[in-house]
Each structure stands twice: as structure tokens, then as C-alpha cells.
Amino acid sequence: GESVGLHLPTLSVQEGDNSIINCAYSNSASDYFIWYKQESGKGPQFIIDIRSNMDKRQGQRVTVLLNKTVKHLSLQIAATQPGDSAVYFCAELSTGSGGYQKVTFGIGTKLQVIP
Amino acid sequence: GAVVSQHPSWVICKSGTSVKIECRSLDFQATTMFWYRQFPKQSLMLMATSNEGSKATYEQGVEKDKFLINHASLTLSTLTVTSAHPEDSSFYICSARQGGNQPQHFGDGTRLSIL
């Protein structure tokens, strides 16, 4: 998905609670999805990925769920910490017009953790 | 591992100046590097894909004569913003990938401010 508008959706979560960040993707042919975390003034940092032959993948404190039927991706963060405050982007891998693979980023969600 | 270094991190210059940004993969050989542009509170927009030894592939709407990309080696790609103007002010981020099935690793971005 392409970015729209000037205001990122914001999710405010109490420290210690679980966070769920959602993302809708557009290309039904995409077979690889990634979640990135971007802190202010820095580049995106890889969190977790999932291929289309899976519907769930777990990492350390994070879980990604993929629902191909409705083209929906979610990132669950357990026991959210202040250091988790950042903007989170989902991204999908697709093939560009030149036959190369490229990553397309979603709009992003700003996660604010309340101490 | 998988560190991508971007330099400079911040540039302020006068309108009409050309600015070169470097992107280096420090501990791996990157067959493909990507250049993104990010406006405040928006997502990353892919500008071009750069393969070592060949011409970059630009996304629709990105002027190749304005944004010159050179991928001289497997560890270095440069983006030159020619005759920069205030509307070119943005956060430019590069990423590098070792192979087709490997995730992209991002640099920390370059904040370009044109006066």
C-alpha cells in the first residue's frame, strides 16, 4: 500500500499490556511479508517476517499473523515496553515491472507506550 | 551482522547545490540496493532499485536525471540529488539485500534540508 495523508494512525498502550498492530495489503500475489520498526530519525529495523505458506510466526515477544483470505497482516507485541514506542510498518514483497523484486511499505502505525 | 551505513546523516545546503549520499553494506555483499524517500509522518516511498554493474530501475514519477544512482561495487551505492531545491528536502533512506530471498537491511537515513 502507498502512504496517504499526513497523520499516522496512533495506538496508545499501557506498559505491560499486549499491542496489536494491523495492516491490510493489496497485492494478492505477494508471498512474503515483513514488519519493520522505525524509531525517530532512524531507518527501519527488521522485526519479523512471514511467507504466504504460513499463517502464524512467532519471535521473541512478537507474533505475526497472516490472513490471506482477507489480505490482512497483524503484529502482536507481548508485554509492551517503553522501548517499543516507534512507528511500525508492514511491507510486502512483490515483483516490479522490470522483473525485479521490491518491497512496498504500508502506511505505518505509531505505537505510543504509556509508562 | 548485516549492517548498512549511510553517509552523511544530515545535510543542509543552498538551493542549486548537488548532494551525494553514500550507502555502504559493511559486512556483506549487496547484489541489490534500494533508495527510498520519506516525508514527515509518511511511509517510505521507493525511488529506485540499484543492481551492481547495471543501470538503476526507477519507479514511476522519479526523475532519473534528477536523482542519479551509481552502484559501483557490491558494497557501495550512491544517490546524487542534482541541483537540489527546497521541495527535495526529505529523509532519504537506502537499503541493501544480499540475495533475492534475503531481507533488506536499512541504513539510518540522510536528512536533506535545502534552503
Coordinates of C-alpha atoms in Angstrom, one line a residue:
Chain A
G1 CA 0.0 0.0 0.0
E2 CA 1.1 3.5 -0.6
S3 CA 1.2 6.2 2.1
V4 CA -1.7 8.6 2.3
G5 CA -2.3 11.6 4.3
L6 CA -0.1 13.4 6.8
H7 CA -1.2 11.7 10.1
L8 CA -0.1 8.3 11.0
P9 CA -2.6 6.2 12.9
T10 CA -1.6 6.0 16.5
L11 CA -2.0 3.2 19.0
S12 CA -1.6 4.0 22.7
V13 CA -0.9 1.1 25.0
Q14 CA -0.2 0.9 28.7
E15 CA 3.2 -0.6 29.6
G16 CA 2.9 -4.3 30.2
D17 CA -0.2 -4.7 28.0
N18 CA -0.2 -6.5 24.7
S19 CA -0.2 -4.5 21.5
I20 CA -1.8 -5.5 18.2
I21 CA -1.0 -3.5 15.1
N22 CA -2.9 -4.3 11.9
C23 CA -2.2 -3.9 8.3
A24 CA -4.1 -4.5 5.1
Y25 CA -2.1 -5.3 1.9
S26 CA -3.3 -5.0 -1.7
N27 CA -1.5 -7.5 -3.8
S28 CA -2.9 -11.0 -3.6
A29 CA 0.2 -12.3 -5.4
S30 CA 2.6 -11.2 -2.7
D31 CA 4.1 -14.1 -0.9
Y32 CA 6.5 -12.6 1.6
F33 CA 5.7 -10.1 4.3
I34 CA 7.8 -8.2 6.7
W35 CA 7.2 -6.0 9.8
Y36 CA 9.7 -3.1 10.4
K37 CA 10.1 -0.8 13.4
Q38 CA 11.3 2.7 12.8
E39 CA 12.4 4.9 15.6
S40 CA 12.6 8.7 15.1
G41 CA 15.4 9.8 12.8
K42 CA 16.4 6.3 12.0
G43 CA 16.0 3.7 9.3
P44 CA 13.5 0.8 9.5
Q45 CA 14.6 -2.1 11.6
F46 CA 13.6 -5.7 10.7
I47 CA 11.4 -7.3 13.3
I48 CA 9.9 -10.4 11.8
D49 CA 8.8 -11.9 8.5
I50 CA 6.3 -14.5 7.3
R51 CA 5.8 -16.3 4.0
S52 CA 2.4 -16.9 2.5
N53 CA 2.5 -20.6 3.1
M54 CA 2.3 -19.8 6.9
D55 CA -0.4 -18.1 8.9
K56 CA 1.5 -17.5 12.1
R57 CA 5.1 -17.0 13.1
Q58 CA 6.5 -16.2 16.5
G59 CA 9.6 -14.4 17.5
Q60 CA 10.8 -13.0 20.8
R61 CA 7.8 -11.2 22.3
V62 CA 6.4 -10.7 18.8
T63 CA 3.9 -12.7 16.7
V64 CA 2.9 -12.1 13.1
L65 CA -0.5 -13.4 11.8
L66 CA -1.3 -13.6 8.2
N67 CA -4.8 -14.0 6.8
K68 CA -4.6 -14.4 3.1
T69 CA -8.3 -14.6 2.6
V70 CA -8.9 -11.0 3.6
K71 CA -5.3 -9.8 2.9
H72 CA -4.6 -8.9 6.4
L73 CA -1.5 -8.9 8.5
S74 CA -1.1 -8.2 12.2
L75 CA 1.8 -7.8 14.6
Q76 CA 1.3 -8.7 18.2
I77 CA 3.8 -7.4 20.8
A78 CA 3.6 -9.1 24.2
A79 CA 4.2 -7.2 27.4
T80 CA 4.8 -3.9 25.6
Q81 CA 7.7 -1.8 26.9
P82 CA 8.6 1.9 26.6
G83 CA 11.4 0.9 24.2
D84 CA 8.7 -0.5 21.8
S85 CA 7.5 3.1 21.1
A86 CA 8.1 3.7 17.4
V87 CA 6.4 3.6 14.0
Y88 CA 5.7 0.1 12.7
F89 CA 5.4 -0.6 9.0
C90 CA 4.2 -3.7 7.3
A91 CA 5.7 -4.4 4.0
E92 CA 5.1 -6.8 1.1
L93 CA 7.5 -8.2 -1.4
S94 CA 6.3 -8.1 -5.0
T95 CA 7.8 -8.2 -8.4
G96 CA 8.2 -4.9 -10.2
S97 CA 7.7 -4.1 -13.8
G98 CA 11.3 -4.9 -14.6
G99 CA 11.0 -8.3 -13.1
Y100 CA 12.9 -7.4 -10.0
Q101 CA 11.6 -7.9 -6.5
K102 CA 10.8 -4.8 -4.5
V103 CA 9.4 -4.1 -1.0
T104 CA 6.3 -1.9 -0.8
F105 CA 5.6 -0.3 2.6
G106 CA 2.2 0.2 4.2
I107 CA 1.1 3.4 5.8
G108 CA 2.6 2.8 9.2
T109 CA 1.2 2.9 12.8
K110 CA 2.7 4.9 15.6
L111 CA 2.9 2.9 18.8
Q112 CA 2.9 5.0 22.0
V113 CA 3.6 3.2 25.2
I114 CA 2.3 4.8 28.3
P115 CA 4.5 4.2 31.4
Chain B
G1 CA 25.7 -8.6 11.2
A2 CA 24.1 -7.1 8.1
V3 CA 25.0 -3.5 8.8
V4 CA 24.2 -0.8 6.3
S5 CA 25.9 2.5 6.7
Q6 CA 24.6 5.7 5.2
H7 CA 26.6 9.0 4.9
P8 CA 26.1 11.8 5.6
S9 CA 23.3 11.6 8.2
W10 CA 22.3 15.2 7.8
V11 CA 22.9 17.8 5.0
I12 CA 21.9 21.4 4.9
C13 CA 22.8 23.3 1.7
K14 CA 21.7 26.1 -0.6
S15 CA 19.3 25.7 -3.4
G16 CA 21.0 24.6 -6.6
T17 CA 23.6 22.5 -4.9
S18 CA 24.1 18.9 -5.9
V19 CA 24.3 16.5 -3.0
K20 CA 25.8 13.0 -2.9
I21 CA 24.6 10.4 -0.4
E22 CA 26.5 7.1 0.1
C23 CA 25.2 3.8 1.1
R24 CA 27.5 1.0 2.1
S25 CA 27.0 -2.6 3.2
L26 CA 29.7 -3.1 5.8
D27 CA 29.7 -6.8 6.4
F28 CA 28.0 -8.4 3.3
Q29 CA 27.9 -8.0 -0.4
A30 CA 24.7 -6.4 -1.6
T31 CA 23.6 -7.5 -5.1
T32 CA 20.8 -5.1 -4.9
M33 CA 20.4 -1.7 -3.1
F34 CA 17.2 0.4 -2.8
W35 CA 16.7 4.1 -2.4
Y36 CA 13.7 5.4 -0.6
R37 CA 12.3 8.8 0.2
Q38 CA 10.2 9.5 3.3
F39 CA 8.3 12.7 4.1
P40 CA 7.4 13.5 7.7
K41 CA 4.8 11.2 9.2
Q42 CA 4.5 9.2 6.0
S43 CA 5.7 5.9 4.8
L44 CA 8.8 5.0 2.8
M45 CA 8.4 5.5 -1.0
L46 CA 10.6 3.5 -3.2
M47 CA 12.5 5.7 -5.6
A48 CA 14.8 3.3 -7.4
T49 CA 16.4 -0.2 -7.4
S50 CA 20.1 -0.4 -8.0
N51 CA 21.9 -3.5 -9.1
E52 CA 25.7 -3.7 -9.1
G53 CA 27.1 -3.0 -12.5
S54 CA 23.9 -2.1 -14.2
K55 CA 21.6 0.9 -14.6
A56 CA 19.2 1.6 -11.8
T57 CA 15.5 1.0 -12.3
Y58 CA 13.4 4.0 -11.3
E59 CA 9.9 4.0 -10.0
Q60 CA 7.2 5.9 -11.9
G61 CA 7.4 9.6 -11.4
V62 CA 11.0 9.6 -10.2
E63 CA 13.3 11.7 -12.5
K64 CA 16.4 9.7 -13.3
D65 CA 18.3 12.9 -14.3
K66 CA 17.4 14.5 -11.0
F67 CA 18.3 11.5 -8.8
L68 CA 21.5 9.9 -10.2
I69 CA 22.3 6.5 -8.8
N70 CA 25.6 4.7 -9.2
H71 CA 26.1 1.2 -7.8
A72 CA 29.8 0.9 -8.4
S73 CA 30.5 -2.1 -6.3
L74 CA 28.8 -4.8 -4.3
T75 CA 29.2 -2.7 -1.2
L76 CA 28.6 0.8 -2.3
S77 CA 25.7 2.7 -4.0
T78 CA 25.4 6.5 -4.2
L79 CA 22.5 8.8 -4.8
T80 CA 23.2 12.2 -6.1
V81 CA 20.4 14.8 -5.9
T82 CA 21.3 17.2 -8.7
S83 CA 20.6 20.9 -8.4
A84 CA 18.6 20.4 -5.3
H85 CA 15.7 22.7 -4.5
P86 CA 13.6 23.1 -1.3
E87 CA 11.0 20.6 -2.5
D88 CA 13.7 18.0 -2.5
S89 CA 14.1 18.3 1.2
S90 CA 13.3 14.9 2.7
F91 CA 14.6 11.9 4.6
Y92 CA 16.4 9.6 2.1
I93 CA 17.0 6.0 3.2
C94 CA 18.9 3.2 1.5
S95 CA 18.6 -0.5 2.0
A96 CA 20.7 -3.4 0.8
R97 CA 20.0 -7.0 0.2
Q98 CA 22.4 -9.9 -0.2
G99 CA 20.2 -12.0 -2.4
G100 CA 16.7 -12.5 -3.7
N101 CA 15.4 -14.4 -0.7
Q102 CA 17.2 -12.3 1.9
P103 CA 15.6 -9.5 3.9
Q104 CA 16.5 -5.9 3.2
H105 CA 18.7 -4.1 5.8
F106 CA 18.3 -0.4 6.1
G107 CA 20.7 2.5 6.7
D108 CA 19.8 5.1 9.2
G109 CA 18.9 7.7 6.6
T110 CA 20.1 11.0 5.4
R111 CA 18.1 14.1 6.3
L112 CA 18.4 16.6 3.4
S113 CA 17.4 20.2 4.0
I114 CA 17.6 22.6 1.1
L115 CA 17.5 26.3 2.0

